[in-house]
Coordinates of C-alpha atoms and ligand atoms in Angstrom, one line a residue:
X1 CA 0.0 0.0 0.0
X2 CA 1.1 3.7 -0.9
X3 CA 0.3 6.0 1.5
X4 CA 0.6 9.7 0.4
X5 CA 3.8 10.1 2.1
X6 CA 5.2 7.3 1.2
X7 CA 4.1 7.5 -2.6
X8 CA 7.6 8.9 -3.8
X9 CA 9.1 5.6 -3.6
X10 CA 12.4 5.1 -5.4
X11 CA 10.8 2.5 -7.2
X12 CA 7.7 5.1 -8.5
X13 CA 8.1 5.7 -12.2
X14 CA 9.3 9.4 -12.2
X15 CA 7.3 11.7 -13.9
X16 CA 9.5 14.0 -15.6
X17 CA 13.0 13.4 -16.6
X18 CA 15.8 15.2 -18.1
X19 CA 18.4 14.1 -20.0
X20 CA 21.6 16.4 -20.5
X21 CA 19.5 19.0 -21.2
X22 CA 21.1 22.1 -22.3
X23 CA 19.9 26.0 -23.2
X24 CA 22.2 28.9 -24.7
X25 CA 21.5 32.3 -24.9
X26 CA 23.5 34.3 -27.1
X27 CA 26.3 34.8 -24.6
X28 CA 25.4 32.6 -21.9
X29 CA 25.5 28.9 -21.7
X30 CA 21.9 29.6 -18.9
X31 CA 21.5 25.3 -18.4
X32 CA 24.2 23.0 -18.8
X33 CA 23.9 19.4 -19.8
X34 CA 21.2 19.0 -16.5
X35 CA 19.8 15.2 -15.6
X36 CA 17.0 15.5 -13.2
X37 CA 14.4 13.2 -12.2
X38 CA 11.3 14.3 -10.6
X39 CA 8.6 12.5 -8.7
X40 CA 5.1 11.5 -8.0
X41 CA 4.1 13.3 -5.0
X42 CA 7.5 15.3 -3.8
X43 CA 8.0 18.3 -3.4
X44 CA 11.1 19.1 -5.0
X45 CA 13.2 22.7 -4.6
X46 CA 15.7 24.1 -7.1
X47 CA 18.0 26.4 -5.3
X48 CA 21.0 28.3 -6.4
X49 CA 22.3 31.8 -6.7
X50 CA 20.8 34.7 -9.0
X51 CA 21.7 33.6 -12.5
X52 CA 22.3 30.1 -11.8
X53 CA 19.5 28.6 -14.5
X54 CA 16.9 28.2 -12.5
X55 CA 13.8 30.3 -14.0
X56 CA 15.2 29.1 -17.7
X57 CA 15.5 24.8 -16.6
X58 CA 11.6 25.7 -15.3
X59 CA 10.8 27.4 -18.8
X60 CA 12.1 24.5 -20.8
X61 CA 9.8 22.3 -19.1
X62 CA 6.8 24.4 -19.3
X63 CA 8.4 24.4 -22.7
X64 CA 8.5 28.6 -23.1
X65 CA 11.8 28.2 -23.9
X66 CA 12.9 25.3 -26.2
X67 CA 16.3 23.4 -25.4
X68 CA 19.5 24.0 -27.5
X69 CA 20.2 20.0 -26.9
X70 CA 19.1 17.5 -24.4
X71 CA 15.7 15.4 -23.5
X72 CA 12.6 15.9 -21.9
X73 CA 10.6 12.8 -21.1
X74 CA 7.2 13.2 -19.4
X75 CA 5.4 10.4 -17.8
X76 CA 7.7 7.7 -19.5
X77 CA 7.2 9.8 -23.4
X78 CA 10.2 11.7 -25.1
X79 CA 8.1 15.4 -25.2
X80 CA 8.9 17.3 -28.5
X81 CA 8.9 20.9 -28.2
X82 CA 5.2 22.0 -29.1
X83 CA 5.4 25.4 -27.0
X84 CA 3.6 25.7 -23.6
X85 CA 0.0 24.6 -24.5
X86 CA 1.4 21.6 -25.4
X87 CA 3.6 21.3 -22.2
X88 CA -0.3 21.9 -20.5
X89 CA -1.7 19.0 -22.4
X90 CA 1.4 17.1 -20.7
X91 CA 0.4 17.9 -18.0
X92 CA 2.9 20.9 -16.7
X93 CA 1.3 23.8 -15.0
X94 CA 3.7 26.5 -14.3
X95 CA 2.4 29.6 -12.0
X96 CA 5.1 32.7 -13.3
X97 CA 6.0 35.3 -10.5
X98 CA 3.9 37.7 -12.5
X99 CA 0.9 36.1 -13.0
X100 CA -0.1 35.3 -16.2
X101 CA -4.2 36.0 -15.4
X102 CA -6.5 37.8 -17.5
X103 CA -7.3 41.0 -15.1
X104 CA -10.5 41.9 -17.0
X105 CA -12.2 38.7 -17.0
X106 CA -14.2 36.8 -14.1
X107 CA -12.1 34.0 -11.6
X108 CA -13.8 31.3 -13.8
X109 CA -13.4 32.5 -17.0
X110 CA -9.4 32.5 -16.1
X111 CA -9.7 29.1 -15.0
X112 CA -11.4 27.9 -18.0
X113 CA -9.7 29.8 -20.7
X114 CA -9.5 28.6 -23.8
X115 CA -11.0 25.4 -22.7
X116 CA -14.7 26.0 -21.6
X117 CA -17.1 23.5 -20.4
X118 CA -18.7 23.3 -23.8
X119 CA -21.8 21.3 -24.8
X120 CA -23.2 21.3 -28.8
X121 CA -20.6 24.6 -28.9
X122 CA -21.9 26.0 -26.1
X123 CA -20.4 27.3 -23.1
X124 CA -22.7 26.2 -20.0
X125 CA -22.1 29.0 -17.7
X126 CA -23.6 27.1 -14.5
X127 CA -21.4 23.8 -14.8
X128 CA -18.8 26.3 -15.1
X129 CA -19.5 28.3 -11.7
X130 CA -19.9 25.0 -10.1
X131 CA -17.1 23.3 -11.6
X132 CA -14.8 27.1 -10.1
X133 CA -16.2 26.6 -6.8
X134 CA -14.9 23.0 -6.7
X135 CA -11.4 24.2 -7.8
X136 CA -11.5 26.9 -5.6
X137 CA -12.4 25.1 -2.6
X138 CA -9.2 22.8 -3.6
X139 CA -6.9 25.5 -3.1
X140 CA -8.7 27.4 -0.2
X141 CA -9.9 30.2 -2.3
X142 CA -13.9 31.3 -0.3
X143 CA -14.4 34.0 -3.3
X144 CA -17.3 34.0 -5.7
X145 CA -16.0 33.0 -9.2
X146 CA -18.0 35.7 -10.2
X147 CA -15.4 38.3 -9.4
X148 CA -13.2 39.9 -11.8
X149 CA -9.3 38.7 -10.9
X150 CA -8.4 42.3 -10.7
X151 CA -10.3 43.2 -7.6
X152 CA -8.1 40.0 -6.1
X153 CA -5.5 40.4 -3.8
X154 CA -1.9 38.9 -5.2
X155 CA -2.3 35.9 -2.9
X156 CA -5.9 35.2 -4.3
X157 CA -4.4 35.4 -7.5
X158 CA -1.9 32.8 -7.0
X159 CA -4.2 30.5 -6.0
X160 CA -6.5 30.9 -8.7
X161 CA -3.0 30.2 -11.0
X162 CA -3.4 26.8 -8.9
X163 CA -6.6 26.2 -9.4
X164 CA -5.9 26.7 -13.1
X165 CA -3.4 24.0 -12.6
X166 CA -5.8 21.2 -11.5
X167 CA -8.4 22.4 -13.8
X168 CA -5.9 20.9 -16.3
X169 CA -5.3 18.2 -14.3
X170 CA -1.9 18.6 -14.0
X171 CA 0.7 16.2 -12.8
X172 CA 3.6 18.7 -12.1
X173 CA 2.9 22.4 -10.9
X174 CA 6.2 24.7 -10.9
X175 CA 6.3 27.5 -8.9
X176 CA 8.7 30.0 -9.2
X177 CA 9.4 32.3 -5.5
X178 CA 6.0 32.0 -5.0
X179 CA 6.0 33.3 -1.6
X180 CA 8.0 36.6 -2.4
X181 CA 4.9 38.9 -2.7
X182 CA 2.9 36.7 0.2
X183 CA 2.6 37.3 3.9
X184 CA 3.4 35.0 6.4
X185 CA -0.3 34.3 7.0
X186 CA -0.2 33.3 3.4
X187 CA 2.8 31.5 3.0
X188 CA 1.4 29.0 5.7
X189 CA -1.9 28.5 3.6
X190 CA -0.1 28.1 0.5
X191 CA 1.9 25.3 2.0
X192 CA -1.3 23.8 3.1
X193 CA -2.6 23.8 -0.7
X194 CA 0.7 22.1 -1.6
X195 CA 0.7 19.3 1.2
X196 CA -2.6 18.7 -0.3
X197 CA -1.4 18.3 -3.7
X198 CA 0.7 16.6 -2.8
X199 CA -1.2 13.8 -1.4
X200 CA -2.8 13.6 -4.2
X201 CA 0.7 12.5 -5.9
X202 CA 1.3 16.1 -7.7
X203 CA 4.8 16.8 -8.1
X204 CA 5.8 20.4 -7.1
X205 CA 9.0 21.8 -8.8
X206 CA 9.6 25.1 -5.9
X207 CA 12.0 27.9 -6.7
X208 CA 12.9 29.9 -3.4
X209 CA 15.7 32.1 -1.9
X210 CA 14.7 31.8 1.7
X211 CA 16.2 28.9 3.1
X212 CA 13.9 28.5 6.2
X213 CA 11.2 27.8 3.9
X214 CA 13.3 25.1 2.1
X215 CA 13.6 22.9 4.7
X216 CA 9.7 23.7 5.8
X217 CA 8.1 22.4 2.5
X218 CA 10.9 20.6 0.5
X219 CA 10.9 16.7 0.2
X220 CA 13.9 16.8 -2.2
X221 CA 16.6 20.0 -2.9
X222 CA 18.3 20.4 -6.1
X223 CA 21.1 23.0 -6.1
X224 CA 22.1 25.0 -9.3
X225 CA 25.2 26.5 -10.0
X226 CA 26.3 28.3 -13.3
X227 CA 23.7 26.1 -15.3
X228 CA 25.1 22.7 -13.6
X229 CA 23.5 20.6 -10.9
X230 CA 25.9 20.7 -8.3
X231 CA 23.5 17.7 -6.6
X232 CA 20.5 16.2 -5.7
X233 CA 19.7 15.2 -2.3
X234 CA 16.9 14.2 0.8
X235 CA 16.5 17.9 2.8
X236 CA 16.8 15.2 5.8
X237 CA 20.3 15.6 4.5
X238 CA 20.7 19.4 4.7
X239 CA 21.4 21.9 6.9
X240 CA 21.5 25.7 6.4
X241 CA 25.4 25.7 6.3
X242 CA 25.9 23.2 3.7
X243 CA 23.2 24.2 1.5
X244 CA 24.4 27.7 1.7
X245 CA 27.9 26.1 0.9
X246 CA 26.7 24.3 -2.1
X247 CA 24.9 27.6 -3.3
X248 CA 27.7 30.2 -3.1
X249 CA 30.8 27.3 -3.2
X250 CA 32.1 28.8 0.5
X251 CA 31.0 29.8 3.8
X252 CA 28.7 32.9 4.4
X253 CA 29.8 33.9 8.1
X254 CA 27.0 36.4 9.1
X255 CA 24.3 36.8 6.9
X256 CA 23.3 40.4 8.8
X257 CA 26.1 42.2 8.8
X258 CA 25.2 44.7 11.1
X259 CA 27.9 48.3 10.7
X260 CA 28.1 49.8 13.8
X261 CA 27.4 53.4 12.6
X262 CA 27.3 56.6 14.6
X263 CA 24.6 57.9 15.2
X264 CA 24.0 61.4 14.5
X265 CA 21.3 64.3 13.9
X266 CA 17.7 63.5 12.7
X267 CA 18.1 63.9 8.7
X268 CA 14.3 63.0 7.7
X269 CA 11.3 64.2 10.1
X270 CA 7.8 62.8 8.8
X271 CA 4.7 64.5 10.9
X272 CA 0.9 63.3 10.4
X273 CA 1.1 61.9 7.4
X274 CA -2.7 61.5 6.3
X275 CA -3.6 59.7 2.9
X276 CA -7.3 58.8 2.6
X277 CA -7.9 56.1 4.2
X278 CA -4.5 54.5 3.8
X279 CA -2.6 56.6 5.8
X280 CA -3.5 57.9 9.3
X281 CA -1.5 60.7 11.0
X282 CA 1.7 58.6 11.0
X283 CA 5.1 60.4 11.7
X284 CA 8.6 59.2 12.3
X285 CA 11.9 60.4 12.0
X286 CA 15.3 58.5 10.8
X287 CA 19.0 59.9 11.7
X288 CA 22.0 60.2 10.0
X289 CA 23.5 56.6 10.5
X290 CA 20.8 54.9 11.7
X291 CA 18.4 52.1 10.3
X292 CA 14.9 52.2 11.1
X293 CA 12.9 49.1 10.0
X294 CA 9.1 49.3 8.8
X295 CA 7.6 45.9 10.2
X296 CA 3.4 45.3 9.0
X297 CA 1.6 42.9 7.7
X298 CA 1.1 43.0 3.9
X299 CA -1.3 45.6 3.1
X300 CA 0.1 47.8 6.7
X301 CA 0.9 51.0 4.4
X302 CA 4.1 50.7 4.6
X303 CA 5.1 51.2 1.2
X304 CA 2.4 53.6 0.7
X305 CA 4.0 55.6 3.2
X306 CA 7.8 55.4 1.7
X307 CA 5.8 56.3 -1.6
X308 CA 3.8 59.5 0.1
X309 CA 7.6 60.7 1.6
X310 CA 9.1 60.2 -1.9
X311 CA 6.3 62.0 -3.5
X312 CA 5.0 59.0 -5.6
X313 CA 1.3 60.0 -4.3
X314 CA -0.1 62.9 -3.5
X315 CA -0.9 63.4 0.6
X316 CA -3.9 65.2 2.0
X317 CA -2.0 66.3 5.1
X318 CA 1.2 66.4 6.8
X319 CA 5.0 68.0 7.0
X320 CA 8.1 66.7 5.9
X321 CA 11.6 68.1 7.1
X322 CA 14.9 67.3 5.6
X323 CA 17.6 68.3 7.8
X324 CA 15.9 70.5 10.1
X325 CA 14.1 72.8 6.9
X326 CA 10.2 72.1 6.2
X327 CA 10.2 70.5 2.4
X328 CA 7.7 70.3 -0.1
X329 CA 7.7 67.2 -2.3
X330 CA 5.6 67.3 -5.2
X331 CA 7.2 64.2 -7.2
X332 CA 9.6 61.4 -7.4
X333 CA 12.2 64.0 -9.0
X334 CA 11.5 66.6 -6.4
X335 CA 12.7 64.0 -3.9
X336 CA 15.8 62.9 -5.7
X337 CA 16.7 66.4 -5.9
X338 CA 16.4 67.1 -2.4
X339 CA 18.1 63.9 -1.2
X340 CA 15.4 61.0 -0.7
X341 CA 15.8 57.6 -2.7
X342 CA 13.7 55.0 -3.1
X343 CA 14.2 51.7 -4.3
X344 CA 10.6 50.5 -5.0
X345 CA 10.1 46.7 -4.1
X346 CA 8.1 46.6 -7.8
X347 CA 11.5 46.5 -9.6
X348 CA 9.7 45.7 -13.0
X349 CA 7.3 48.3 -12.7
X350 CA 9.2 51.5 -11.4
X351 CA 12.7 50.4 -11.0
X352 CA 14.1 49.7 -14.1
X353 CA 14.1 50.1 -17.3
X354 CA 14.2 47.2 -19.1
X355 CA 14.8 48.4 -22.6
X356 CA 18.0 49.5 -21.9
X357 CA 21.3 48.7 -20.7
X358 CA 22.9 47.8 -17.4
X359 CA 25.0 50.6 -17.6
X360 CA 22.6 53.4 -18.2
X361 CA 20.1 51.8 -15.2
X362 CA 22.7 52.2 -13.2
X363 CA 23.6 55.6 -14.0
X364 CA 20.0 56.2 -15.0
X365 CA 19.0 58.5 -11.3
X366 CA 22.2 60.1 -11.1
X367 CA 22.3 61.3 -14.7
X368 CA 23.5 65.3 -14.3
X369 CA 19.9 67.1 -15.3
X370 CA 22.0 69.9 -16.4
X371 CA 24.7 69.0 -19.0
X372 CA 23.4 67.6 -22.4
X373 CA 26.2 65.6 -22.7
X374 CA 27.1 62.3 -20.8
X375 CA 30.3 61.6 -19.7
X376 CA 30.2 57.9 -21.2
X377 CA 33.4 56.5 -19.6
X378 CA 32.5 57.6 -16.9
X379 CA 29.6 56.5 -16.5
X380 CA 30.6 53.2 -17.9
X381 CA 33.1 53.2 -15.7
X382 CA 30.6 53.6 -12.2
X383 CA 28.1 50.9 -13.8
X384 CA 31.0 48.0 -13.9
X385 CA 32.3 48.9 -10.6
X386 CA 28.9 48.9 -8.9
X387 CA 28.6 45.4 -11.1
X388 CA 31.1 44.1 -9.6
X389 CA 31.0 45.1 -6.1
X390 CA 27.2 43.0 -6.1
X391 CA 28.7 40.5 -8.8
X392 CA 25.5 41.3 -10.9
X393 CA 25.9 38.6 -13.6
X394 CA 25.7 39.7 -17.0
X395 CA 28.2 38.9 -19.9
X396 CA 28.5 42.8 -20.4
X397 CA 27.3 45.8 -18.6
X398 CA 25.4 47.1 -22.1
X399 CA 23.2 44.1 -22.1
X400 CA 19.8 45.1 -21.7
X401 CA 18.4 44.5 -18.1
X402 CA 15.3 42.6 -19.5
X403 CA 17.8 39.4 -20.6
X404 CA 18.9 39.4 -16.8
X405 CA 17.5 36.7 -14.0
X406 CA 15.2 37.9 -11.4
X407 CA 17.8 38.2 -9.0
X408 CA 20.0 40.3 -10.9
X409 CA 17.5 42.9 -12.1
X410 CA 16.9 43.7 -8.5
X411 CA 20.7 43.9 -8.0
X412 CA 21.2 46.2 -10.8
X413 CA 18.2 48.6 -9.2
X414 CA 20.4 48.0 -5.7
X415 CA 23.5 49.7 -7.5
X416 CA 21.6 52.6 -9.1
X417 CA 20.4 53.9 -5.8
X418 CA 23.9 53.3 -4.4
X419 CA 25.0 55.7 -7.4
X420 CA 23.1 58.4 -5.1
X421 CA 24.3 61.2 -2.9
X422 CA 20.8 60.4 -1.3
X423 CA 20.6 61.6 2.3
X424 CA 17.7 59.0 3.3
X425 CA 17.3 56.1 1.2
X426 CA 14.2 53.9 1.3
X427 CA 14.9 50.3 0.9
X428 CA 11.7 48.3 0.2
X429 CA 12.0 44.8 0.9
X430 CA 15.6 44.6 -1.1
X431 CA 16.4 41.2 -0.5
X432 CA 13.4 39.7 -2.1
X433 CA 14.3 37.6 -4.7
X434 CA 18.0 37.7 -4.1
X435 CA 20.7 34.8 -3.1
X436 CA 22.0 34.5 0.1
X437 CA 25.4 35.3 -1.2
X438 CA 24.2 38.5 -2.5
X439 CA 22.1 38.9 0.4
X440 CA 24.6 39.2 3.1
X441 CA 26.7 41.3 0.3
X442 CA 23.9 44.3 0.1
X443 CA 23.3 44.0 3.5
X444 CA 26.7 44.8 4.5
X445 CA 26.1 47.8 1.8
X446 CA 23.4 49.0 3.3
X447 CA 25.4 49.0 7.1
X448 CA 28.1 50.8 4.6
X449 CA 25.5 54.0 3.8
X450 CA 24.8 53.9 7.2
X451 CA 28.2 54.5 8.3
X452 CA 28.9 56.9 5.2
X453 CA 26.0 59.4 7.8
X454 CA 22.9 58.7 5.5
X455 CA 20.0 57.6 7.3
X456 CA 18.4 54.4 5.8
X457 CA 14.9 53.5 5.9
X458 CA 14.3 49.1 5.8
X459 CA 10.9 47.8 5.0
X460 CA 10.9 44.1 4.7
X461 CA 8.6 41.0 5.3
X462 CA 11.0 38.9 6.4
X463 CA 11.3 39.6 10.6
X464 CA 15.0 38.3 11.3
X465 CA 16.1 40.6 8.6
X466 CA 14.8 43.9 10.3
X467 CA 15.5 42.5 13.9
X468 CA 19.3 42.2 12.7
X469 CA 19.9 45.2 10.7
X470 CA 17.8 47.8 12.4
X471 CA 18.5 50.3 15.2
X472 CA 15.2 50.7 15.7
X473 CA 11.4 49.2 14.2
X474 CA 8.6 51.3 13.3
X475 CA 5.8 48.9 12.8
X476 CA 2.3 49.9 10.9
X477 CA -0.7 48.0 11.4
X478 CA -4.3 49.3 9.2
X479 CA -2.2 52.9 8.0
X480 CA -1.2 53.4 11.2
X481 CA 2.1 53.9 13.1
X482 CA 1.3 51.0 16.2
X483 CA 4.2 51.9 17.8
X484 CA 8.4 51.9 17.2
X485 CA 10.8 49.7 19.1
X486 CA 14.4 50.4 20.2
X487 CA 17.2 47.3 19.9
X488 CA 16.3 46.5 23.7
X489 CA 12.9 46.4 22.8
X490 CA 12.9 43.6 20.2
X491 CA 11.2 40.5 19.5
X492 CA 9.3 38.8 17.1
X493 CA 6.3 38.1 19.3
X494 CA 5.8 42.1 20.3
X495 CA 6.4 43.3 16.5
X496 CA 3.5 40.5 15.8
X497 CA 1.3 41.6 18.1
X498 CA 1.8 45.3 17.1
X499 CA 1.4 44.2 13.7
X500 CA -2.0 42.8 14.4
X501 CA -3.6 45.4 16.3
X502 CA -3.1 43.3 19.4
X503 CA -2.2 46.4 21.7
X504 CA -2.4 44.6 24.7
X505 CA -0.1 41.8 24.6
X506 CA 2.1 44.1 23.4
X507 CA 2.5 46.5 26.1
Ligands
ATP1 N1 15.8 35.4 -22.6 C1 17.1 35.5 -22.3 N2 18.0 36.0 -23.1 C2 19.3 36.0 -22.8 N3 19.8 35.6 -21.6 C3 18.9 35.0 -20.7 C4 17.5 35.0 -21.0 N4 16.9 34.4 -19.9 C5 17.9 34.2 -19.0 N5 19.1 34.5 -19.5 C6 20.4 34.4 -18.8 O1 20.5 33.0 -18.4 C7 21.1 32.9 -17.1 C8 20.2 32.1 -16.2 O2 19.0 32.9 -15.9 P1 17.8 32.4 -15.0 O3 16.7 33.4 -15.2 O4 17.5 31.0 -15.4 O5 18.4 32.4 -13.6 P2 17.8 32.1 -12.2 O6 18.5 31.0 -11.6 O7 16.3 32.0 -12.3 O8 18.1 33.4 -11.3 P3 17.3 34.3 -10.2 O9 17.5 33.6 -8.9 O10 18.0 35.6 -10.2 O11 15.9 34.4 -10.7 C9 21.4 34.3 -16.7 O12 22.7 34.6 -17.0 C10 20.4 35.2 -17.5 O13 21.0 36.4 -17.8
MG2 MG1 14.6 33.2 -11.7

């Protein structure tokens, strides 16, 4: 008898395999001769550092990307390369970071795209409302399927993207960071959904970056390095250290390096800060040198908040002082000029520009507004050593920043706000999506601006990262400030209960 847990058996016919599978991009050799086998019923992770293949292995199974050399087989059958709606038909469901969803249509109109409960040619809108709700109810999802998938929230999406999955019956899901935009609330219910899956002998091919969550949901760990498996083993197998080790190829002592900067004069002064209803009379103040953390749930106003200081919306109320002098922000560019960076956590949307090089993103907010000309060299000069100080990986520094992985797009919006003589920078959640190597390395910049005087606002998700790096924790709860913590004052449990509105217990 097969239980569920038991189901990936070494003797269980494996459901997709690899052989020497290789991709090149012009330039980059992005999978190298890989052999994988996955499973009935695991759950199997694909780690590695930014650039390491990942994304692009995932792609020529979902078969977006067909392989330079190499073969697929799915359920025992060589696959040949039909593009992804035949990898569907395969059964391979892939939910992308940015979901691939129709916004303007309903939740079941998504999940039927294409492929409609049809009888005599015609679509029969009831069997398809009830044949939603059973999906939805698979993956946890209490929403009418009615609703239009923009007025979802990102988690909801996701799971619709699962749903989507089983409505083509799928026998591998692949999920690429699917927890970097979800809250921890989330993350736990999402791991629910996949245990269930799971059971059901579904194979789940997981991309992360956050190790704690590797060994919470992996059954299997496959590490990546420069397009070549470095191994495949058991997570009972694994601890942080070595996986970390096989990763990056060394040790990472401190993951937080935290500077020990002086602390000096209050450079950024925020008072009653009013927005509709998404911000309520919130006020703080960050000083040269220091780090101030913005804890909250998903949804707190946190970056709405970093967005109203760096005039990215307009405020109905409240001051903002820069260095002692009131200031009036009235845009983005007005807050460059007068010292305030941000480096948006929607590094598609706002941070980048993808048409164009790495170079000129790099350069791209500290451009001199007043000369016509550029100083190319030396600009070209900035971008590769800002490159190299956060090993962004890129066969040249004029390749355009759409060709780049994940990882390193974020890295290369990292280096233009370094590029800054910014006073106060706003960092908003800047590890997402980045290795551990690079991690600790932008980190240990950040405690670097700190001790070069400019005052550094955090926000992140992710609790040990502000409880390490910060001098002090504001934390938001329903667009308000609940209350700010000092370094003696930490701990997860009284940020949570802050962050909940549970006053209380936190006092
Ligand atoms: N469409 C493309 N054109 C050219 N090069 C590409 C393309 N897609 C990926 N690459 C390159 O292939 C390599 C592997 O990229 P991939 O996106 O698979 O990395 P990844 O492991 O997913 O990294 P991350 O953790 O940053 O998401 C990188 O060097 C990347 O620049
Ligand atoms: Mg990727």
């Amino acid at each position: 008898m097969s239980s569920p847990e038991t189901r990936s058996s070494q003797t269980e016919e494996p459901i997709v395999r690899l052989r020497n599978v290789s991709k090149e991009f012009p330039g980059v050799l992005a999978v190298d001769g890989v052999n994988l086998e996955i499973k009935p019923g695991e759950v199997h992770v694909i780690a590695g550092e930014n650039g390491a293949g990942k994304s692009t292995l995932m792609k020529l199974l979902s078969q977006v990307e067909r392989p330079t050399s190499g073969e697929i087989w799915i359920s025992g059958e060589k696959a040949r390369f039909h593009g992804p709606r035949h990898a569907q038909a395969l059964g391979v469901a892939m939910v992308y970071q940015e979901f691939a969803l129709a916004p303007d249509l309903s939740v079941a109109e998504n999940l039927f795209l294409g492929r409609e409960p049809a009888r005599a040619g015609l679509v029969n809108r009831r069997e398809e409302r009830n044949r939603a709700r059973e999906l939805l109810e698979r993956v946890g999802l209490d929403i009418n399927p009615n609703r239009l998938v923009s007025s979802l929230t990102v988690a909801e999406q996701q799971r619709v993207e699962i749903a989507k999955a089983l409505a083509i019956q799928a026998k591998i899901l692949i999920l690429d960071e699917p927890t970097a935009t979800l809250a921890e609330k989330e993350i736990e219910s999402l791991f629910e959904v996949i245990r269930d899956l799971k059971s059901h002998g579904i194979a789940i091919l997981y991309i992360s970056h956050r190790l704690d969550e590797i060994f919470r949901i992996a059954d299997r760990v496959t590490v990546m390095r420069d397009g070549r498996i470095v191994d495949t083993l058991p997570v009972g197998e694994l601890d942080e250290d070595k996986l970390v080790r096989m990763m990056v190829g060394r040790d990472i002592e401190n993951l937080y390096p935290k500077a020990e900067a002086e602390i000096g004069d209050v450079v950024l002064r925020v008072e009653g800060i009013t927005r509709g209803d998404v911000l309520k009379d919130c006020s703080f103040e960050v000083r040269a040198g220091e780090i101030l953390g913005f804890a909250g749930l998903v949804g707190a106003g946190r970056t709405e908040l970093a967005r109203a200081v760096f005039g990215a919306d307009p405020i109905d109320s409240g001051r903002i002082e820069l260095d002692g002098r009131e200031i009036r922000i009235k845009s983005p560019q007005a807050a460059i000029d007068a010292g305030i960076g941000y480096l948006t956590e929607d590094r598609k949307g706002e941070g980048l520009a993808l048409q164009l090089g790495v170079d000129k993103n790099i350069t791209l907010a500290t451009l001199p507004a007043w000369a016509g000309l550029v100083n190319l060299k030396a600009e070209r000069e900035t971008a590769q050593h800002r490159s190299d100080q956060l090993n962004i990986r890129t066969p040249s520094i004029r390749r355009r920043v759409q060709m780049l992985s994940g990882g390193n797009q974020q890295k290369v919006v990292v280096a233009k706000w370094l590029e800054t003589n910014a006073k106060v920078l706003f960092f908003d959640e800047p590890a997402r999506g980045i290795d551990v190597g690079a991690k600790a390395e932008m980190f240990s910049l950040i405690g670097d601006l700190a001790k070069e005087g400019r005052a550094i606002v955090l926000i992140s998700s992710y609790l040990p990262e502000l409880l390490n790096m910060c001098d002090r924790i504001l934390v938001m709860h329903e667009g308000q400030v609940a209350g700010v913590l000092s370094r003696e004052e930490f701990s997860e449990e009284r940020i949570v209960a802050l962050a909940t509105g549970a006053k209380e217990a936190a006092a």
